[in-house]
Each structure stands twice: as C-alpha cells, then as structure tokens.
PDB file of C-alpha atoms in Angstrom:
ATOM      1  CA  MET A1145     154.119 140.441 182.015  1.00  0.00           C
ATOM      2  CA  ARG A1146     153.564 139.541 178.452  1.00  0.00           C
ATOM      3  CA  GLY A1147     150.190 137.962 179.252  1.00  0.00           C
ATOM      4  CA  ARG A1148     148.874 141.145 180.813  1.00  0.00           C
ATOM      5  CA  GLY A1149     149.779 143.232 177.752  1.00  0.00           C
ATOM      6  CA  GLN A1150     147.822 140.884 175.554  1.00  0.00           C
ATOM      7  CA  ILE A1151     144.788 141.101 177.824  1.00  0.00           C
ATOM      8  CA  LYS A1152     144.887 144.902 177.657  1.00  0.00           C
ATOM      9  CA  THR A1153     145.147 144.790 173.875  1.00  0.00           C
ATOM     10  CA  VAL A1154     142.171 142.461 173.617  1.00  0.00           C
ATOM     11  CA  GLY A1155     140.233 144.689 176.014  1.00  0.00           C
ATOM     12  CA  ARG A1156     140.986 147.801 173.969  1.00  0.00           C
ATOM     13  CA  SER A1157     140.087 146.185 170.662  1.00  0.00           C
ATOM     14  CA  GLY A1158     136.868 144.853 172.200  1.00  0.00           C
ATOM     15  CA  ALA A1159     135.961 148.338 173.412  1.00  0.00           C
ATOM     16  CA  ILE A1160     136.689 149.785 169.968  1.00  0.00           C
ATOM     17  CA  ALA A1161     134.552 147.093 168.336  1.00  0.00           C
ATOM     18  CA  LEU A1162     131.651 147.796 170.711  1.00  0.00           C
ATOM     19  CA  THR A1163     131.921 151.529 170.003  1.00  0.00           C
ATOM     20  CA  CYS A1164     131.820 150.909 166.238  1.00  0.00           C
ATOM     21  CA  ILE A1165     128.833 148.579 166.549  1.00  0.00           C
ATOM     22  CA  GLY A1166     127.036 151.162 168.721  1.00  0.00           C
ATOM     23  CA  ALA A1167     127.692 153.914 166.177  1.00  0.00           C
ATOM     24  CA  VAL A1168     126.346 151.787 163.325  1.00  0.00           C
ATOM     25  CA  ALA A1169     123.270 150.859 165.369  1.00  0.00           C
ATOM     26  CA  ALA A1170     122.623 154.523 166.207  1.00  0.00           C
ATOM     27  CA  THR A1171     122.739 155.603 162.566  1.00  0.00           C
ATOM     28  CA  THR A1172     120.370 152.871 161.397  1.00  0.00           C
ATOM     29  CA  THR A1173     117.743 153.469 164.092  1.00  0.00           C
ATOM     30  CA  GLY A1174     118.157 157.168 164.939  1.00  0.00           C
ATOM     31  CA  CYS A1175     117.152 160.412 163.265  1.00  0.00           C
ATOM     32  CA  GLY A1176     118.611 159.400 159.915  1.00  0.00           C
ATOM     33  CA  ASP A1177     116.234 156.457 159.588  1.00  0.00           C
ATOM     34  CA  ALA A1178     115.741 155.560 155.927  1.00  0.00           C
ATOM     35  CA  ARG A1179     112.315 153.998 156.469  1.00  0.00           C
ATOM     36  CA  ASN A1180     109.248 155.917 155.265  1.00  0.00           C
ATOM     37  CA  THR A1181     107.263 156.645 158.420  1.00  0.00           C
ATOM     38  CA  ASP A1182     104.923 159.195 156.803  1.00  0.00           C
ATOM     39  CA  GLN A1183     101.372 158.120 157.560  1.00  0.00           C
ATOM     40  CA  GLY A1184      98.875 159.264 154.926  1.00  0.00           C
ATOM     41  CA  PHE A1185      98.803 162.182 152.533  1.00  0.00           C
ATOM     42  CA  ARG A1186      98.984 165.909 153.042  1.00  0.00           C
ATOM     43  CA  PRO A1187      95.690 167.815 153.056  1.00  0.00           C
ATOM     44  CA  PRO A1188      94.600 169.616 149.896  1.00  0.00           C
ATOM     45  CA  ILE A1189      96.060 173.039 149.087  1.00  0.00           C
ATOM     46  CA  THR A1190      94.127 175.845 150.781  1.00  0.00           C
ATOM     47  CA  HIS A1191      91.531 177.187 148.328  1.00  0.00           C
ATOM     48  CA  ILE A1192      90.701 180.908 148.326  1.00  0.00           C
ATOM     49  CA  VAL A1193      87.026 181.908 148.135  1.00  0.00           C
ATOM     50  CA  ALA A1194      85.846 185.527 147.760  1.00  0.00           C
ATOM     51  CA  LEU A1195      82.873 187.076 149.576  1.00  0.00           C
ATOM     52  CA  LEU A1196      81.573 190.514 148.547  1.00  0.00           C
ATOM     53  CA  LEU A1197      79.236 192.335 150.950  1.00  0.00           C
ATOM     54  CA  ASP A1198      77.393 195.402 149.675  1.00  0.00           C
ATOM     55  CA  GLY A1199      75.161 196.097 152.656  1.00  0.00           C
ATOM     56  CA  LYS A1200      72.054 194.291 151.377  1.00  0.00           C
ATOM     57  CA  THR A1201      73.371 191.139 149.737  1.00  0.00           C
ATOM     58  CA  ALA A1202      76.329 188.817 149.843  1.00  0.00           C
ATOM     59  CA  ARG A1203      77.976 187.313 146.764  1.00  0.00           C
ATOM     60  CA  ILE A1204      80.377 184.399 146.977  1.00  0.00           C
ATOM     61  CA  SER A1205      82.725 183.148 144.284  1.00  0.00           C
ATOM     62  CA  PRO A1206      83.036 180.294 143.558  1.00  0.00           C
ATOM     63  CA  ALA A1207      79.705 179.028 144.913  1.00  0.00           C
ATOM     64  CA  SER A1208      80.935 175.417 144.933  1.00  0.00           C
ATOM     65  CA  VAL A1209      84.255 174.090 146.180  1.00  0.00           C
ATOM     66  CA  GLY A1210      85.774 170.728 147.058  1.00  0.00           C
ATOM     67  CA  GLY A1211      86.280 169.739 150.678  1.00  0.00           C
ATOM     68  CA  GLY A1212      89.454 170.749 152.493  1.00  0.00           C
ATOM     69  CA  PRO A1213      90.978 173.923 153.922  1.00  0.00           C
ATOM     70  CA  ILE A1214      89.745 177.295 152.614  1.00  0.00           C
ATOM     71  CA  THR A1215      90.462 180.954 153.211  1.00  0.00           C
ATOM     72  CA  LEU A1216      87.427 183.188 152.785  1.00  0.00           C
ATOM     73  CA  LYS A1217      88.495 186.706 151.733  1.00  0.00           C
ATOM     74  CA  ILE A1218      85.746 189.153 152.702  1.00  0.00           C
ATOM     75  CA  THR A1219      85.299 192.636 151.184  1.00  0.00           C
ATOM     76  CA  ASN A1220      82.862 195.166 152.701  1.00  0.00           C
ATOM     77  CA  HIS A1221      81.487 197.543 150.043  1.00  0.00           C
ATOM     78  CA  GLY A1222      78.514 198.557 152.169  1.00  0.00           C
ATOM     79  CA  ASN A1223      77.896 201.800 154.076  1.00  0.00           C
ATOM     80  CA  PHE A1224      78.213 200.351 157.572  1.00  0.00           C
ATOM     81  CA  VAL A1225      80.593 198.188 159.596  1.00  0.00           C
ATOM     82  CA  VAL A1226      79.932 194.442 159.433  1.00  0.00           C
ATOM     83  CA  ARG A1227      80.267 193.198 163.005  1.00  0.00           C
ATOM     84  CA  LYS A1228      80.262 189.451 162.346  1.00  0.00           C
ATOM     85  CA  VAL A1229      80.599 187.129 159.361  1.00  0.00           C
ATOM     86  CA  SER A1230      80.029 183.466 160.132  1.00  0.00           C
ATOM     87  CA  LEU A1231      80.408 180.252 158.166  1.00  0.00           C
ATOM     88  CA  ARG A1232      78.258 177.394 159.434  1.00  0.00           C
ATOM     89  CA  SER A1233      76.294 174.349 158.349  1.00  0.00           C
ATOM     90  CA  ARG A1234      73.042 175.322 156.651  1.00  0.00           C
ATOM     91  CA  ASP A1235      69.862 174.733 158.659  1.00  0.00           C
ATOM     92  CA  GLY A1236      71.724 172.582 161.179  1.00  0.00           C
ATOM     93  CA  LEU A1237      72.339 169.867 158.577  1.00  0.00           C
ATOM     94  CA  PRO A1238      75.463 167.751 159.031  1.00  0.00           C
ATOM     95  CA  GLY A1239      78.560 168.464 156.983  1.00  0.00           C
ATOM     96  CA  CYS A1240      80.337 171.617 155.873  1.00  0.00           C
ATOM     97  CA  VAL A1241      82.148 172.622 159.106  1.00  0.00           C
ATOM     98  CA  THR A1242      82.329 170.947 162.506  1.00  0.00           C
ATOM     99  CA  SER A1243      81.959 174.257 164.338  1.00  0.00           C
ATOM    100  CA  GLU A1244      81.004 177.765 163.276  1.00  0.00           C
ATOM    101  CA  ALA A1245      83.890 179.878 161.937  1.00  0.00           C
ATOM    102  CA  VAL A1246      83.668 183.625 162.637  1.00  0.00           C
ATOM    103  CA  ALA A1247      85.385 186.806 161.412  1.00  0.00           C
ATOM    104  CA  GLY A1248      84.809 190.487 162.079  1.00  0.00           C
ATOM    105  CA  PRO A1249      84.404 193.354 162.539  1.00  0.00           C
ATOM    106  CA  ILE A1250      85.016 194.514 158.968  1.00  0.00           C
ATOM    107  CA  LEU A1251      85.150 198.264 158.435  1.00  0.00           C
ATOM    108  CA  VAL A1252      83.500 200.127 155.558  1.00  0.00           C
ATOM    109  CA  GLY A1253      85.706 199.594 152.510  1.00  0.00           C
ATOM    110  CA  GLY A1254      87.785 197.106 154.504  1.00  0.00           C
ATOM    111  CA  THR A1255      88.585 193.447 154.213  1.00  0.00           C
ATOM    112  CA  GLY A1256      88.618 190.434 156.488  1.00  0.00           C
ATOM    113  CA  THR A1257      89.689 186.812 156.437  1.00  0.00           C
ATOM    114  CA  LEU A1258      88.001 183.679 157.700  1.00  0.00           C
ATOM    115  CA  THR A1259      89.657 180.249 157.612  1.00  0.00           C
ATOM    116  CA  ALA A1260      88.001 176.849 157.939  1.00  0.00           C
ATOM    117  CA  THR A1261      88.318 173.225 156.894  1.00  0.00           C
ATOM    118  CA  LEU A1262      85.272 172.104 154.945  1.00  0.00           C
ATOM    119  CA  ALA A1263      83.643 168.706 154.591  1.00  0.00           C
ATOM    120  CA  GLU A1264      81.007 167.624 152.084  1.00  0.00           C
ATOM    121  CA  GLY A1265      77.682 169.398 152.604  1.00  0.00           C
ATOM    122  CA  THR A1266      76.104 172.849 152.284  1.00  0.00           C
ATOM    123  CA  CYS A1267      77.409 175.874 154.157  1.00  0.00           C
ATOM    124  CA  GLU A1268      75.752 179.163 154.910  1.00  0.00           C
ATOM    125  CA  VAL A1269      77.773 182.376 155.007  1.00  0.00           C
ATOM    126  CA  LEU A1270      75.941 184.922 157.145  1.00  0.00           C
ATOM    127  CA  ALA A1271      76.892 188.598 157.547  1.00  0.00           C
ATOM    128  CA  ASP A1272      75.312 190.261 160.618  1.00  0.00           C
ATOM    129  CA  LYS A1273      72.264 187.991 160.246  1.00  0.00           C
ATOM    130  CA  LEU A1274      71.170 190.125 157.257  1.00  0.00           C
ATOM    131  CA  ALA A1275      72.894 188.984 154.091  1.00  0.00           C
ATOM    132  CA  SER A1276      73.437 185.277 153.538  1.00  0.00           C
ATOM    133  CA  GLU A1277      74.879 183.133 150.768  1.00  0.00           C
ATOM    134  CA  GLN A1278      75.260 179.369 150.234  1.00  0.00           C
ATOM    135  CA  LEU A1279      78.512 177.540 149.622  1.00  0.00           C
ATOM    136  CA  THR A1280      78.211 173.982 148.317  1.00  0.00           C
ATOM    137  CA  VAL A1281      81.030 171.662 149.367  1.00  0.00           C
ATOM    138  CA  THR A1282      81.642 168.617 147.186  1.00  0.00           C
ATOM    139  CA  ALA A1283      83.938 165.645 147.807  1.00  0.00           C
ATOM    140  CA  GLU A1284      87.409 166.371 149.197  1.00  0.00           C
ATOM    141  CA  ARG A1285      89.930 167.889 146.797  1.00  0.00           C
ATOM    142  CA  ALA A1286      93.061 165.963 145.810  1.00  0.00           C
ATOM    143  CA  SER A1287      95.988 165.849 148.243  1.00  0.00           C
ATOM    144  CA  ALA A1288      98.812 168.393 148.010  1.00  0.00           C
ATOM    145  CA  GLN A1289     101.293 165.538 148.396  1.00  0.00           C
ATOM    146  CA  ASN A1290     103.179 166.237 145.165  1.00  0.00           C
ATOM    147  CA  ASP A1291     102.728 170.020 145.003  1.00  0.00           C
ATOM    148  CA  LEU A1292     105.517 172.384 145.942  1.00  0.00           C
ATOM    149  CA  LEU A1293     104.094 175.045 148.246  1.00  0.00           C
ATOM    150  CA  LEU A1294     105.963 178.319 147.845  1.00  0.00           C
ATOM    151  CA  PRO A1295     105.657 181.319 150.171  1.00  0.00           C
TER     152      PRO A1295
END
C-alpha cells in the first residue's frame, strides 16, 4: 500500500512540474514576447497641403513637399461647382502617385479633401480640366517613428 501512495505522489508532482514548465514556456513565446518584432519604421507624418480654386486658376501651398502621405485640403472660391479635382503624375512621367487620386464635387464656397501617398517626382493637380497646378515631390520625409501622434 505504501508503494502505491508514493507513486501517486510522484505522479502528482510530475504533473505540477509539467504545468509550471508549460506556463513558463507560454509566457516566453506568447503574446508577451519581449523580442522586438517591429520590421522597419513608421511612415512620415501626414503633411497637409492647401489648394485654392477661384474658378480660373488654382494655387497650391506649399508647392514642394517631401514624399509620404499627404492630405490635400481644397477650397472652392469660384462661382461654380467643381465636379472633379485630381492629383496625378505630370505628363505621364513616373513618380508622384501610383494611381490618380480624385475628390469632388466641391460646392461653391465649399471644401473638399483628397488623400494620397506621394513618391519623388512632379504631380499635377487638375480641377475640372481647367485650372492646374504643379506639386514637386522631393525625397521621402523622415519617419514618424519617434513622434507622438495625438488626435
């Protein structure tokens, strides 16, 4: 009888040891992994560019920006609705944007927003195929890796 009790005790302590080892293994390889698995840097902070449309011309500010994500804030000061504002590579040259970005319609006295990620090159901002403006994109802006982004 005494031999069986010792076997049960050894079995219980073995099970407890395996449970402890499993728990330690789970914490070192699970969600709480201490290794740095981040691959690369964050993209640059989104830059805001202004576009003013007055019906005949378009004015952009700033006219040159570093590569990365942008938000184009569009203001229509003209006397008619702007149906389409597009941002595309100038004259089919490579660079600027991979595909045309479009916003619209923008009401008289209204505003609109266009977002895109820019690469080095020259962009053309075209409003209803009438007013156009150039946006020069230089090398990519610095990463936002160490910047705190607040809402």
